[in-house]
PDB file of C-alpha atoms in Angstrom:
ATOM      1  CA  MET A   1     122.838  98.146 -75.591  1.00 26.00           C
ATOM      2  CA  ASN A   2     125.525 100.775 -76.050  1.00 29.00           C
ATOM      3  CA  PRO A   3     124.201 103.502 -78.399  1.00 29.00           C
ATOM      4  CA  ARG A   4     127.629 103.834 -79.996  1.00 34.00           C
ATOM      5  CA  THR A   5     127.146 100.484 -81.680  1.00 36.00           C
ATOM      6  CA  GLN A   6     123.851 101.425 -83.322  1.00 40.00           C
ATOM      7  CA  ASN A   7     123.346 102.500 -86.940  1.00 42.00           C
ATOM      8  CA  ASN A   8     122.500 106.134 -86.262  1.00 46.00           C
ATOM      9  CA  PRO A   9     124.316 109.493 -86.045  1.00 44.00           C
ATOM     10  CA  GLU A  10     125.681 108.453 -82.610  1.00 46.00           C
ATOM     11  CA  ASN A  11     127.377 105.398 -84.115  1.00 48.00           C
ATOM     12  CA  PHE A  12     131.071 106.075 -83.626  1.00 52.00           C
ATOM     13  CA  ARG A  13     133.687 103.720 -82.250  1.00 52.00           C
ATOM     14  CA  SER A  14     132.551 100.497 -80.653  1.00 45.00           C
ATOM     15  CA  THR A  15     133.602 100.372 -77.033  1.00 41.00           C
ATOM     16  CA  SER A  16     134.911  96.868 -77.707  1.00 41.00           C
ATOM     17  CA  PHE A  17     137.819  98.452 -79.595  1.00 47.00           C
ATOM     18  CA  PRO A  18     140.816  99.781 -77.649  1.00 48.00           C
ATOM     19  CA  PHE A  19     140.885 103.574 -77.651  1.00 51.00           C
ATOM     20  CA  THR A  20     144.633 103.809 -77.026  1.00 51.00           C
ATOM     21  CA  GLU A  21     145.608 102.821 -80.582  1.00 84.00           C
ATOM     22  CA  LYS A  22     145.473 105.180 -83.533  1.00 95.00           C
ATOM     23  CA  ILE A  23     142.310 105.085 -85.584  1.00 97.00           C
ATOM     24  CA  SER A  24     142.811 103.651 -89.068  1.00 98.00           C
ATOM     25  CA  VAL A  25     141.355 105.607 -92.007  1.00 98.00           C
ATOM     26  CA  TRP A  26     141.590 105.040 -95.754  1.00 98.00           C
ATOM     27  CA  LEU A  27     142.067 108.132 -97.925  1.00 98.00           C
ATOM     28  CA  PRO A  28     141.058 108.228-101.621  1.00 97.00           C
ATOM     29  CA  THR A  29     144.216 109.754-103.121  1.00 96.00           C
ATOM     30  CA  PRO A  30     147.879 110.251-102.172  1.00 96.00           C
ATOM     31  CA  GLU A  31     147.139 114.006-102.062  1.00 96.00           C
ATOM     32  CA  SER A  32     144.231 113.748 -99.641  1.00 97.00           C
ATOM     33  CA  GLU A  33     146.241 114.169 -96.450  1.00 97.00           C
ATOM     34  CA  ALA A  34     147.947 117.285 -97.779  1.00 97.00           C
ATOM     35  CA  LEU A  35     144.579 118.723 -98.868  1.00 95.00           C
ATOM     36  CA  MET A  36     143.383 118.178 -95.297  1.00 95.00           C
ATOM     37  CA  GLY A  37     146.378 120.020 -93.952  1.00 95.00           C
ATOM     38  CA  GLY A  38     147.354 116.829 -92.123  1.00 97.00           C
ATOM     39  CA  LEU A  39     145.369 114.188 -90.281  1.00 97.00           C
ATOM     40  CA  PRO A  40     143.705 115.006 -86.973  1.00 96.00           C
ATOM     41  CA  THR A  41     145.523 113.772 -83.892  1.00 94.00           C
ATOM     42  CA  GLY A  42     145.031 110.092 -83.214  1.00 96.00           C
ATOM     43  CA  PHE A  43     144.687 108.836 -86.793  1.00 97.00           C
ATOM     44  CA  ARG A  44     146.840 106.822 -89.148  1.00 97.00           C
ATOM     45  CA  ALA A  45     146.077 106.588 -92.854  1.00 98.00           C
ATOM     46  CA  ASP A  46     146.425 104.279 -95.804  1.00 98.00           C
ATOM     47  CA  VAL A  47     145.566 105.277 -99.359  1.00 98.00           C
ATOM     48  CA  TRP A  48     142.958 103.236-101.213  1.00 98.00           C
ATOM     49  CA  THR A  49     142.235 104.519-104.707  1.00 97.00           C
ATOM     50  CA  GLY A  50     139.852 101.714-105.655  1.00 96.00           C
ATOM     51  CA  GLU A  51     142.212  98.815-106.286  1.00 95.00           C
ATOM     52  CA  ALA A  52     140.894  95.265-106.073  1.00 95.00           C
ATOM     53  CA  GLU A  53     143.320  94.534-103.247  1.00 96.00           C
ATOM     54  CA  PHE A  54     142.481  96.294 -99.996  1.00 97.00           C
ATOM     55  CA  PRO A  55     145.278  97.813 -97.870  1.00 98.00           C
ATOM     56  CA  ALA A  56     146.874  95.658 -95.181  1.00 97.00           C
ATOM     57  CA  SER A  57     144.843  97.552 -92.553  1.00 97.00           C
ATOM     58  CA  ALA A  58     141.574  95.963 -93.737  1.00 98.00           C
ATOM     59  CA  ASP A  59     141.088  94.258 -90.368  1.00 97.00           C
ATOM     60  CA  THR A  60     141.441  97.518 -88.417  1.00 97.00           C
ATOM     61  CA  VAL A  61     140.087 100.286 -90.660  1.00 98.00           C
ATOM     62  CA  GLU A  62     137.244 102.213 -88.995  1.00 98.00           C
ATOM     63  CA  VAL A  63     136.727 105.072 -91.451  1.00 98.00           C
ATOM     64  CA  ILE A  64     136.852 105.035 -95.243  1.00 98.00           C
ATOM     65  CA  ILE A  65     136.739 108.055 -97.536  1.00 98.00           C
ATOM     66  CA  PRO A  66     136.098 106.096-100.740  1.00 98.00           C
ATOM     67  CA  PRO A  67     137.045 107.366-104.195  1.00 95.00           C
ATOM     68  CA  TYR A  68     134.020 108.350-106.253  1.00 89.00           C
ATOM     69  CA  GLY A  69     132.713 105.813-108.728  1.00 84.00           C
ATOM     70  CA  VAL A  70     134.094 102.600-107.218  1.00 93.00           C
ATOM     71  CA  GLY A  71     132.284  99.612-108.697  1.00 93.00           C
ATOM     72  CA  ALA A  72     129.646  97.531-106.934  1.00 95.00           C
ATOM     73  CA  ASP A  73     131.962  94.517-106.719  1.00 96.00           C
ATOM     74  CA  LEU A  74     134.334  96.410-104.423  1.00 97.00           C
ATOM     75  CA  LEU A  75     131.697  98.362-102.520  1.00 97.00           C
ATOM     76  CA  SER A  76     129.943  95.122-101.592  1.00 97.00           C
ATOM     77  CA  ARG A  77     133.166  93.933 -99.963  1.00 97.00           C
ATOM     78  CA  PHE A  78     132.966  96.685 -97.342  1.00 98.00           C
ATOM     79  CA  ALA A  79     130.760  94.263 -95.405  1.00 97.00           C
ATOM     80  CA  GLU A  80     133.889  92.126 -94.882  1.00 97.00           C
ATOM     81  CA  LEU A  81     135.667  94.873 -92.902  1.00 98.00           C
ATOM     82  CA  PRO A  82     135.084  93.987 -89.233  1.00 97.00           C
ATOM     83  CA  ARG A  83     135.761  97.393 -87.667  1.00 97.00           C
ATOM     84  CA  LEU A  84     134.351  99.713 -90.301  1.00 98.00           C
ATOM     85  CA  ARG A  85     132.044 102.268 -88.678  1.00 98.00           C
ATOM     86  CA  LEU A  86     131.966 105.342 -90.940  1.00 98.00           C
ATOM     87  CA  LEU A  87     131.885 106.017 -94.691  1.00 98.00           C
ATOM     88  CA  GLN A  88     132.627 109.684 -95.341  1.00 98.00           C
ATOM     89  CA  LEU A  89     132.118 110.657 -98.976  1.00 97.00           C
ATOM     90  CA  GLU A  90     133.923 113.256-101.063  1.00 95.00           C
ATOM     91  CA  SER A  91     130.720 113.635-103.077  1.00 93.00           C
ATOM     92  CA  ALA A  92     127.352 115.141-102.228  1.00 92.00           C
ATOM     93  CA  GLY A  93     125.492 112.457-104.168  1.00 91.00           C
ATOM     94  CA  VAL A  94     125.113 109.100-102.424  1.00 94.00           C
ATOM     95  CA  GLU A  95     123.094 106.945-104.834  1.00 93.00           C
ATOM     96  CA  TRP A  96     126.226 105.185-106.132  1.00 94.00           C
ATOM     97  CA  ILE A  97     127.209 103.816-102.716  1.00 96.00           C
ATOM     98  CA  ARG A  98     124.101 103.798-100.550  1.00 95.00           C
ATOM     99  CA  PRO A  99     122.929 100.254-101.451  1.00 95.00           C
ATOM    100  CA  TYR A 100     126.285  98.859-100.319  1.00 97.00           C
ATOM    101  CA  VAL A 101     126.597 100.469 -96.878  1.00 97.00           C
ATOM    102  CA  PRO A 102     126.967  97.597 -94.386  1.00 97.00           C
ATOM    103  CA  GLU A 103     124.686  97.228 -91.397  1.00 96.00           C
ATOM    104  CA  GLY A 104     125.965  99.280 -88.477  1.00 95.00           C
ATOM    105  CA  VAL A 105     127.965 101.710 -90.659  1.00 98.00           C
ATOM    106  CA  VAL A 106     127.066 105.406 -90.868  1.00 98.00           C
ATOM    107  CA  LEU A 107     127.128 107.133 -94.273  1.00 98.00           C
ATOM    108  CA  CYS A 108     127.915 110.859 -94.483  1.00 98.00           C
ATOM    109  CA  ASN A 109     128.248 113.001 -97.589  1.00 97.00           C
ATOM    110  CA  ALA A 110     130.192 116.142 -98.483  1.00 96.00           C
ATOM    111  CA  LYS A 111     127.236 118.516 -98.473  1.00 95.00           C
ATOM    112  CA  GLY A 112     128.514 122.069 -98.876  1.00 95.00           C
ATOM    113  CA  ALA A 113     131.819 121.230-100.562  1.00 96.00           C
ATOM    114  CA  TYR A 114     130.445 121.860-104.050  1.00 96.00           C
ATOM    115  CA  ASP A 115     128.155 124.820-103.382  1.00 96.00           C
ATOM    116  CA  ARG A 116     130.385 127.536-104.828  1.00 96.00           C
ATOM    117  CA  ALA A 117     131.536 125.504-107.823  1.00 96.00           C
ATOM    118  CA  VAL A 118     128.028 124.473-108.858  1.00 97.00           C
ATOM    119  CA  THR A 119     126.735 127.995-108.214  1.00 98.00           C
ATOM    120  CA  GLU A 120     129.345 129.280-110.661  1.00 98.00           C
ATOM    121  CA  TRP A 121     128.375 126.654-113.249  1.00 98.00           C
ATOM    122  CA  VAL A 122     124.639 127.349-113.018  1.00 98.00           C
ATOM    123  CA  THR A 123     125.173 131.091-113.192  1.00 98.00           C
ATOM    124  CA  GLY A 124     127.574 130.649-116.104  1.00 98.00           C
ATOM    125  CA  VAL A 125     125.275 128.536-118.270  1.00 98.00           C
ATOM    126  CA  VAL A 126     122.249 130.695-117.513  1.00 98.00           C
ATOM    127  CA  LEU A 127     124.139 133.814-118.574  1.00 98.00           C
ATOM    128  CA  ALA A 128     125.588 132.035-121.629  1.00 98.00           C
ATOM    129  CA  HIS A 129     122.063 131.147-122.714  1.00 98.00           C
ATOM    130  CA  LEU A 130     120.646 134.612-122.127  1.00 98.00           C
ATOM    131  CA  LEU A 131     123.603 136.334-123.821  1.00 98.00           C
ATOM    132  CA  ARG A 132     123.280 133.979-126.824  1.00 98.00           C
ATOM    133  CA  LEU A 133     126.897 132.808-126.522  1.00 98.00           C
ATOM    134  CA  PRO A 134     126.297 129.396-128.170  1.00 97.00           C
ATOM    135  CA  ARG A 135     124.691 131.181-131.137  1.00 97.00           C
ATOM    136  CA  PHE A 136     127.595 133.597-131.463  1.00 98.00           C
ATOM    137  CA  GLU A 137     130.150 130.806-131.204  1.00 97.00           C
ATOM    138  CA  GLN A 138     128.444 128.956-134.042  1.00 96.00           C
ATOM    139  CA  ALA A 139     128.383 132.164-136.083  1.00 98.00           C
ATOM    140  CA  ARG A 140     132.116 132.563-135.526  1.00 98.00           C
ATOM    141  CA  ARG A 141     132.706 129.034-136.802  1.00 97.00           C
ATOM    142  CA  ASP A 142     130.530 129.833-139.828  1.00 98.00           C
ATOM    143  CA  GLU A 143     132.292 133.228-140.313  1.00 98.00           C
ATOM    144  CA  ARG A 144     128.980 135.090-140.028  1.00 98.00           C
ATOM    145  CA  TRP A 145     128.475 138.466-138.311  1.00 98.00           C
ATOM    146  CA  ASP A 146     125.218 137.444-136.594  1.00 97.00           C
ATOM    147  CA  TYR A 147     124.077 140.555-134.738  1.00 97.00           C
ATOM    148  CA  THR A 148     121.016 140.150-132.526  1.00 97.00           C
ATOM    149  CA  HIS A 149     119.699 141.554-129.283  1.00 97.00           C
ATOM    150  CA  THR A 150     120.475 139.498-126.184  1.00 98.00           C
ATOM    151  CA  ASP A 151     118.558 138.937-122.964  1.00 98.00           C
ATOM    152  CA  SER A 152     119.102 139.689-119.283  1.00 98.00           C
ATOM    153  CA  LEU A 153     118.811 137.758-116.049  1.00 98.00           C
ATOM    154  CA  GLU A 154     117.261 140.835-114.460  1.00 98.00           C
ATOM    155  CA  GLY A 155     113.545 140.278-113.956  1.00 98.00           C
ATOM    156  CA  LYS A 156     113.665 136.590-114.882  1.00 98.00           C
ATOM    157  CA  ARG A 157     111.711 134.221-112.670  1.00 98.00           C
ATOM    158  CA  VAL A 158     113.945 131.345-111.582  1.00 98.00           C
ATOM    159  CA  LEU A 159     112.566 128.225-109.897  1.00 98.00           C
ATOM    160  CA  LEU A 160     115.073 126.239-107.831  1.00 98.00           C
ATOM    161  CA  VAL A 161     113.817 122.662-107.537  1.00 98.00           C
ATOM    162  CA  GLY A 162     115.760 121.359-104.551  1.00 96.00           C
ATOM    163  CA  TYR A 163     116.636 123.807-101.808  1.00 96.00           C
ATOM    164  CA  GLY A 164     119.296 122.503 -99.498  1.00 93.00           C
ATOM    165  CA  SER A 165     122.840 123.742 -99.020  1.00 94.00           C
ATOM    166  CA  LEU A 166     123.394 124.311-102.734  1.00 96.00           C
ATOM    167  CA  GLY A 167     120.102 126.070-103.371  1.00 97.00           C
ATOM    168  CA  SER A 168     120.725 128.344-100.414  1.00 97.00           C
ATOM    169  CA  ALA A 169     124.094 129.311-101.917  1.00 97.00           C
ATOM    170  CA  LEU A 170     122.766 129.821-105.441  1.00 98.00           C
ATOM    171  CA  ALA A 171     119.650 131.867-104.645  1.00 98.00           C
ATOM    172  CA  PRO A 172     121.372 135.081-103.476  1.00 98.00           C
ATOM    173  CA  VAL A 173     123.766 135.016-106.442  1.00 98.00           C
ATOM    174  CA  LEU A 174     120.907 134.884-108.938  1.00 98.00           C
ATOM    175  CA  ALA A 175     118.997 137.478-106.933  1.00 98.00           C
ATOM    176  CA  GLY A 176     122.076 139.698-107.170  1.00 98.00           C
ATOM    177  CA  PHE A 177     121.517 139.859-110.935  1.00 98.00           C
ATOM    178  CA  GLY A 178     117.943 140.995-110.345  1.00 98.00           C
ATOM    179  CA  ALA A 179     116.273 137.608-110.838  1.00 98.00           C
ATOM    180  CA  GLU A 180     113.133 136.690-108.916  1.00 98.00           C
ATOM    181  CA  VAL A 181     113.970 133.408-107.195  1.00 98.00           C
ATOM    182  CA  ALA A 182     111.459 130.882-105.859  1.00 98.00           C
ATOM    183  CA  ALA A 183     112.502 127.677-104.113  1.00 98.00           C
ATOM    184  CA  VAL A 184     110.955 124.215-103.911  1.00 98.00           C
ATOM    185  CA  ALA A 185     111.833 121.501-101.380  1.00 95.00           C
ATOM    186  CA  ARG A 186     110.372 118.136-100.445  1.00 92.00           C
ATOM    187  CA  ARG A 187     108.169 119.805 -97.856  1.00 93.00           C
ATOM    188  CA  ALA A 188     107.004 123.410 -97.611  1.00 95.00           C
ATOM    189  CA  ARG A 189     108.533 125.670 -94.977  1.00 95.00           C
ATOM    190  CA  PRO A 190     108.599 129.437 -94.512  1.00 95.00           C
ATOM    191  CA  GLY A 191     109.805 130.988 -97.761  1.00 95.00           C
ATOM    192  CA  VAL A 192     110.036 127.627 -99.549  1.00 97.00           C
ATOM    193  CA  HIS A 193     107.349 125.838-101.554  1.00 98.00           C
ATOM    194  CA  GLY A 194     106.596 122.133-101.302  1.00 96.00           C
ATOM    195  CA  VAL A 195     107.128 119.825-104.275  1.00 95.00           C
ATOM    196  CA  ASP A 196     103.363 119.354-104.481  1.00 95.00           C
ATOM    197  CA  GLU A 197     103.116 122.994-105.597  1.00 97.00           C
ATOM    198  CA  LEU A 198     105.212 122.447-108.743  1.00 97.00           C
ATOM    199  CA  PRO A 199     102.252 122.239-111.185  1.00 97.00           C
ATOM    200  CA  GLY A 200     101.287 125.790-110.318  1.00 97.00           C
ATOM    201  CA  LEU A 201     104.839 127.157-110.154  1.00 98.00           C
ATOM    202  CA  LEU A 202     106.288 125.802-113.401  1.00 98.00           C
ATOM    203  CA  PRO A 203     104.172 127.903-115.787  1.00 98.00           C
ATOM    204  CA  GLU A 204     105.410 131.073-114.071  1.00 97.00           C
ATOM    205  CA  ALA A 205     109.127 130.231-114.347  1.00 98.00           C
ATOM    206  CA  ASP A 206     111.478 131.425-117.077  1.00 98.00           C
ATOM    207  CA  ILE A 207     114.280 129.216-115.797  1.00 98.00           C
ATOM    208  CA  VAL A 208     113.961 125.930-113.875  1.00 98.00           C
ATOM    209  CA  VAL A 209     117.081 124.703-112.065  1.00 98.00           C
ATOM    210  CA  LEU A 210     117.263 121.101-110.821  1.00 98.00           C
ATOM    211  CA  LEU A 211     119.359 120.653-107.666  1.00 97.00           C
ATOM    212  CA  LEU A 212     117.742 117.489-106.328  1.00 96.00           C
ATOM    213  CA  PRO A 213     119.470 114.348-105.076  1.00 94.00           C
ATOM    214  CA  LEU A 214     118.624 111.121-106.879  1.00 94.00           C
ATOM    215  CA  THR A 215     116.220 109.053-104.802  1.00 93.00           C
ATOM    216  CA  GLU A 216     113.335 106.742-105.533  1.00 93.00           C
ATOM    217  CA  ALA A 217     110.969 109.709-105.259  1.00 93.00           C
ATOM    218  CA  THR A 218     112.958 112.018-107.561  1.00 95.00           C
ATOM    219  CA  THR A 219     113.905 109.548-110.314  1.00 96.00           C
ATOM    220  CA  GLY A 220     112.034 110.584-113.469  1.00 97.00           C
ATOM    221  CA  LEU A 221     110.386 113.538-111.751  1.00 97.00           C
ATOM    222  CA  VAL A 222     110.983 115.702-114.810  1.00 98.00           C
ATOM    223  CA  ASP A 223     108.811 113.812-117.270  1.00 98.00           C
ATOM    224  CA  ALA A 224     106.803 114.928-120.295  1.00 98.00           C
ATOM    225  CA  THR A 225     104.068 116.393-118.087  1.00 98.00           C
ATOM    226  CA  PHE A 226     106.576 118.361-115.985  1.00 98.00           C
ATOM    227  CA  LEU A 227     108.259 119.728-119.116  1.00 98.00           C
ATOM    228  CA  SER A 228     104.943 120.631-120.743  1.00 98.00           C
ATOM    229  CA  ARG A 229     104.163 122.935-117.828  1.00 98.00           C
ATOM    230  CA  ILE A 230     107.288 125.059-118.354  1.00 98.00           C
ATOM    231  CA  ARG A 231     106.437 128.175-120.339  1.00 97.00           C
ATOM    232  CA  ASP A 232     107.437 128.402-124.011  1.00 97.00           C
ATOM    233  CA  GLY A 233     111.056 129.479-124.414  1.00 98.00           C
ATOM    234  CA  GLY A 234     111.928 128.384-120.884  1.00 98.00           C
ATOM    235  CA  LEU A 235     115.339 127.068-119.878  1.00 98.00           C
ATOM    236  CA  LEU A 236     115.789 123.809-117.936  1.00 98.00           C
ATOM    237  CA  VAL A 237     119.099 123.559-116.061  1.00 98.00           C
ATOM    238  CA  ASN A 238     120.113 120.218-114.548  1.00 98.00           C
ATOM    239  CA  ALA A 239     122.906 120.343-111.982  1.00 98.00           C
ATOM    240  CA  GLY A 240     121.521 117.395-110.003  1.00 97.00           C
ATOM    241  CA  ARG A 241     121.514 113.920-111.529  1.00 96.00           C
ATOM    242  CA  GLY A 242     120.748 112.779-115.056  1.00 97.00           C
ATOM    243  CA  ARG A 243     118.036 110.326-114.075  1.00 97.00           C
ATOM    244  CA  LEU A 244     115.920 113.137-112.628  1.00 98.00           C
ATOM    245  CA  VAL A 245     114.917 113.817-116.222  1.00 98.00           C
ATOM    246  CA  ASP A 246     113.137 111.699-118.826  1.00 98.00           C
ATOM    247  CA  THR A 247     115.725 112.152-121.561  1.00 98.00           C
ATOM    248  CA  ASP A 248     113.428 111.188-124.429  1.00 97.00           C
ATOM    249  CA  ALA A 249     110.830 113.717-123.309  1.00 98.00           C
ATOM    250  CA  LEU A 250     113.469 116.446-123.060  1.00 98.00           C
ATOM    251  CA  VAL A 251     114.888 115.659-126.499  1.00 98.00           C
ATOM    252  CA  ALA A 252     111.381 115.943-127.947  1.00 98.00           C
ATOM    253  CA  GLU A 253     110.949 119.416-126.413  1.00 98.00           C
ATOM    254  CA  LEU A 254     114.381 120.554-127.644  1.00 98.00           C
ATOM    255  CA  ARG A 255     113.789 119.291-131.163  1.00 98.00           C
ATOM    256  CA  GLY A 256     110.416 120.993-131.191  1.00 98.00           C
ATOM    257  CA  GLY A 257     112.140 124.265-130.303  1.00 97.00           C
ATOM    258  CA  ARG A 258     109.813 125.025-127.402  1.00 98.00           C
ATOM    259  CA  LEU A 259     112.372 124.694-124.602  1.00 98.00           C
ATOM    260  CA  TYR A 260     116.090 125.153-124.063  1.00 98.00           C
ATOM    261  CA  ALA A 261     118.328 123.217-121.679  1.00 98.00           C
ATOM    262  CA  ALA A 262     121.714 123.272-119.985  1.00 98.00           C
ATOM    263  CA  LEU A 263     122.821 119.887-118.690  1.00 98.00           C
ATOM    264  CA  ASP A 264     125.842 118.938-116.644  1.00 98.00           C
ATOM    265  CA  VAL A 265     124.437 115.452-116.013  1.00 97.00           C
ATOM    266  CA  THR A 266     122.693 113.036-118.350  1.00 98.00           C
ATOM    267  CA  ALA A 267     121.081 109.619-118.476  1.00 95.00           C
ATOM    268  CA  PRO A 268     122.962 107.638-119.629  1.00 94.00           C
ATOM    269  CA  GLU A 269     126.328 109.012-118.563  1.00 94.00           C
ATOM    270  CA  PRO A 270     128.682 109.291-120.313  1.00 95.00           C
ATOM    271  CA  LEU A 271     126.652 109.731-123.466  1.00 96.00           C
ATOM    272  CA  PRO A 272     127.360 107.069-126.094  1.00 97.00           C
ATOM    273  CA  ALA A 273     128.172 107.965-129.688  1.00 97.00           C
ATOM    274  CA  GLY A 274     125.076 108.755-131.683  1.00 97.00           C
ATOM    275  CA  HIS A 275     122.935 109.693-128.681  1.00 98.00           C
ATOM    276  CA  PRO A 276     120.268 112.278-129.656  1.00 98.00           C
ATOM    277  CA  LEU A 277     121.469 114.763-127.021  1.00 98.00           C
ATOM    278  CA  TRP A 278     124.699 115.272-128.977  1.00 98.00           C
ATOM    279  CA  SER A 279     122.762 116.865-131.827  1.00 97.00           C
ATOM    280  CA  ALA A 280     119.811 118.342-129.926  1.00 98.00           C
ATOM    281  CA  PRO A 281     119.251 122.045-130.674  1.00 97.00           C
ATOM    282  CA  GLY A 282     119.062 124.638-127.932  1.00 97.00           C
ATOM    283  CA  LEU A 283     121.314 122.677-125.577  1.00 98.00           C
ATOM    284  CA  ILE A 284     124.406 123.582-123.557  1.00 98.00           C
ATOM    285  CA  LEU A 285     126.072 120.331-122.468  1.00 98.00           C
ATOM    286  CA  THR A 286     129.021 119.806-120.138  1.00 98.00           C
ATOM    287  CA  PRO A 287     130.448 116.398-119.091  1.00 97.00           C
ATOM    288  CA  HIS A 288     129.600 116.413-115.354  1.00 96.00           C
ATOM    289  CA  THR A 289     132.079 119.192-114.628  1.00 96.00           C
ATOM    290  CA  ALA A 290     129.958 121.585-112.550  1.00 96.00           C
ATOM    291  CA  GLY A 291     131.711 120.548-109.349  1.00 92.00           C
ATOM    292  CA  SER A 292     135.082 119.919-110.936  1.00 88.00           C
ATOM    293  CA  ASN A 293     136.903 123.209-110.597  1.00 87.00           C
ATOM    294  CA  THR A 294     139.898 123.645-108.298  1.00 85.00           C
ATOM    295  CA  SER A 295     138.093 124.398-105.029  1.00 88.00           C
ATOM    296  CA  PRO A 296     135.882 121.355-104.179  1.00 92.00           C
ATOM    297  CA  PRO A 297     138.660 118.790-103.468  1.00 92.00           C
ATOM    298  CA  ALA A 298     140.161 120.929-100.727  1.00 94.00           C
ATOM    299  CA  ARG A 299     136.718 121.776 -99.358  1.00 95.00           C
ATOM    300  CA  ALA A 300     135.711 118.109 -99.313  1.00 96.00           C
ATOM    301  CA  MET A 301     138.899 117.145 -97.481  1.00 97.00           C
ATOM    302  CA  ALA A 302     138.439 119.979 -94.995  1.00 96.00           C
ATOM    303  CA  LEU A 303     134.953 118.622 -94.259  1.00 97.00           C
ATOM    304  CA  ALA A 304     136.409 115.130 -93.934  1.00 98.00           C
ATOM    305  CA  LYS A 305     139.089 116.310 -91.493  1.00 98.00           C
ATOM    306  CA  ALA A 306     136.482 117.968 -89.291  1.00 98.00           C
ATOM    307  CA  GLN A 307     134.408 114.795 -89.470  1.00 98.00           C
ATOM    308  CA  LEU A 308     137.341 112.627 -88.390  1.00 98.00           C
ATOM    309  CA  ALA A 309     137.852 114.879 -85.382  1.00 97.00           C
ATOM    310  CA  ARG A 310     134.178 114.507 -84.436  1.00 97.00           C
ATOM    311  CA  TYR A 311     134.388 110.754 -84.829  1.00 97.00           C
ATOM    312  CA  ALA A 312     137.444 110.462 -82.600  1.00 96.00           C
ATOM    313  CA  ALA A 313     135.827 112.654 -79.950  1.00 96.00           C
ATOM    314  CA  GLY A 314     132.506 110.787 -80.023  1.00 95.00           C
ATOM    315  CA  GLU A 315     130.675 113.939 -81.109  1.00 97.00           C
ATOM    316  CA  PRO A 316     127.611 114.034 -83.416  1.00 97.00           C
ATOM    317  CA  LEU A 317     128.588 113.612 -87.046  1.00 98.00           C
ATOM    318  CA  ALA A 318     127.733 116.121 -89.772  1.00 97.00           C
ATOM    319  CA  ASN A 319     125.898 115.411 -93.036  1.00 96.00           C
ATOM    320  CA  VAL A 320     124.551 112.016 -91.970  1.00 97.00           C
ATOM    321  CA  VAL A 321     122.545 110.463 -94.817  1.00 96.00           C
ATOM    322  CA  GLY A 322     119.153 109.347 -93.526  1.00 87.00           C
ATOM    323  CA  GLU A 323     116.510 107.004 -94.803  1.00 80.00           C
ATOM    324  CA  ALA A 324     115.388 109.517 -97.447  1.00 72.00           C
ATOM    325  CA  GLY A 325     118.796 109.294 -99.148  1.00 71.00           C
ATOM    326  CA  TYR A 326     120.160 112.699 -98.141  1.00 70.00           C
TER     327      TYR A 326
END
């Protein structure tokens, strides 16, 4: 059997399709092609922003760059597209689409596109916490001159839980402030601890940063036991996914005043009115904006353009999502 028709990183264009015609791709926004700096040679594009009606090229589309957050009803219809071979995401996270990837279609994410943006967010909230900026902002609102000493990132022990592309980008930035950085990944490797070592590492950390993808193994990883191991006064930063954390357990720690947190993601998301996180003390909360500054869209489209070129040339694809979910 021809390896190009298999569901693996070599799965490109089926040899049953004519290679003389242009390859059909769906882009997620009207601006996508301009962000790419133009399509690679040999492609033609339609824009699909998540409408219920697919473009007229549904019978010929081979590559889709789907808009983030499309509902399950539409994602499940990808199985109807007879020539679909590649789903290239704009996002790094894949949990929202992975259950709906048809048999024989390769899923690739945008690993690396958000590294700088999320690094800036993590560094920003860590410094805001240490410099007491939320406290001073509240004092300004109350018209109080609330002088107090602040803290420094220098000498702080930071534990990065999840050490892929993003962790590798964040670590030297934090180290540049004088922090002592330790990293944890699914499996130990030189210079990186395994996740099984977390019970011994958490009590030594001043700051714990979550950078994990959401998978069956990581869902609820940060439970009451995990949180209890973080030293008193520690800061939990979640730049991964909301469901990594047991929200009720975190709220209990925040209300007790033992821990602090900075969250860009929550469970549920968005937070409904009246949710206890809205009023939890010691919390910096942003509405899933860590990767939403001006640079990631262009970076994601640059990655997509390079991926399209690989696909057309029959070369190995980048950022293929495997059985583990990343």
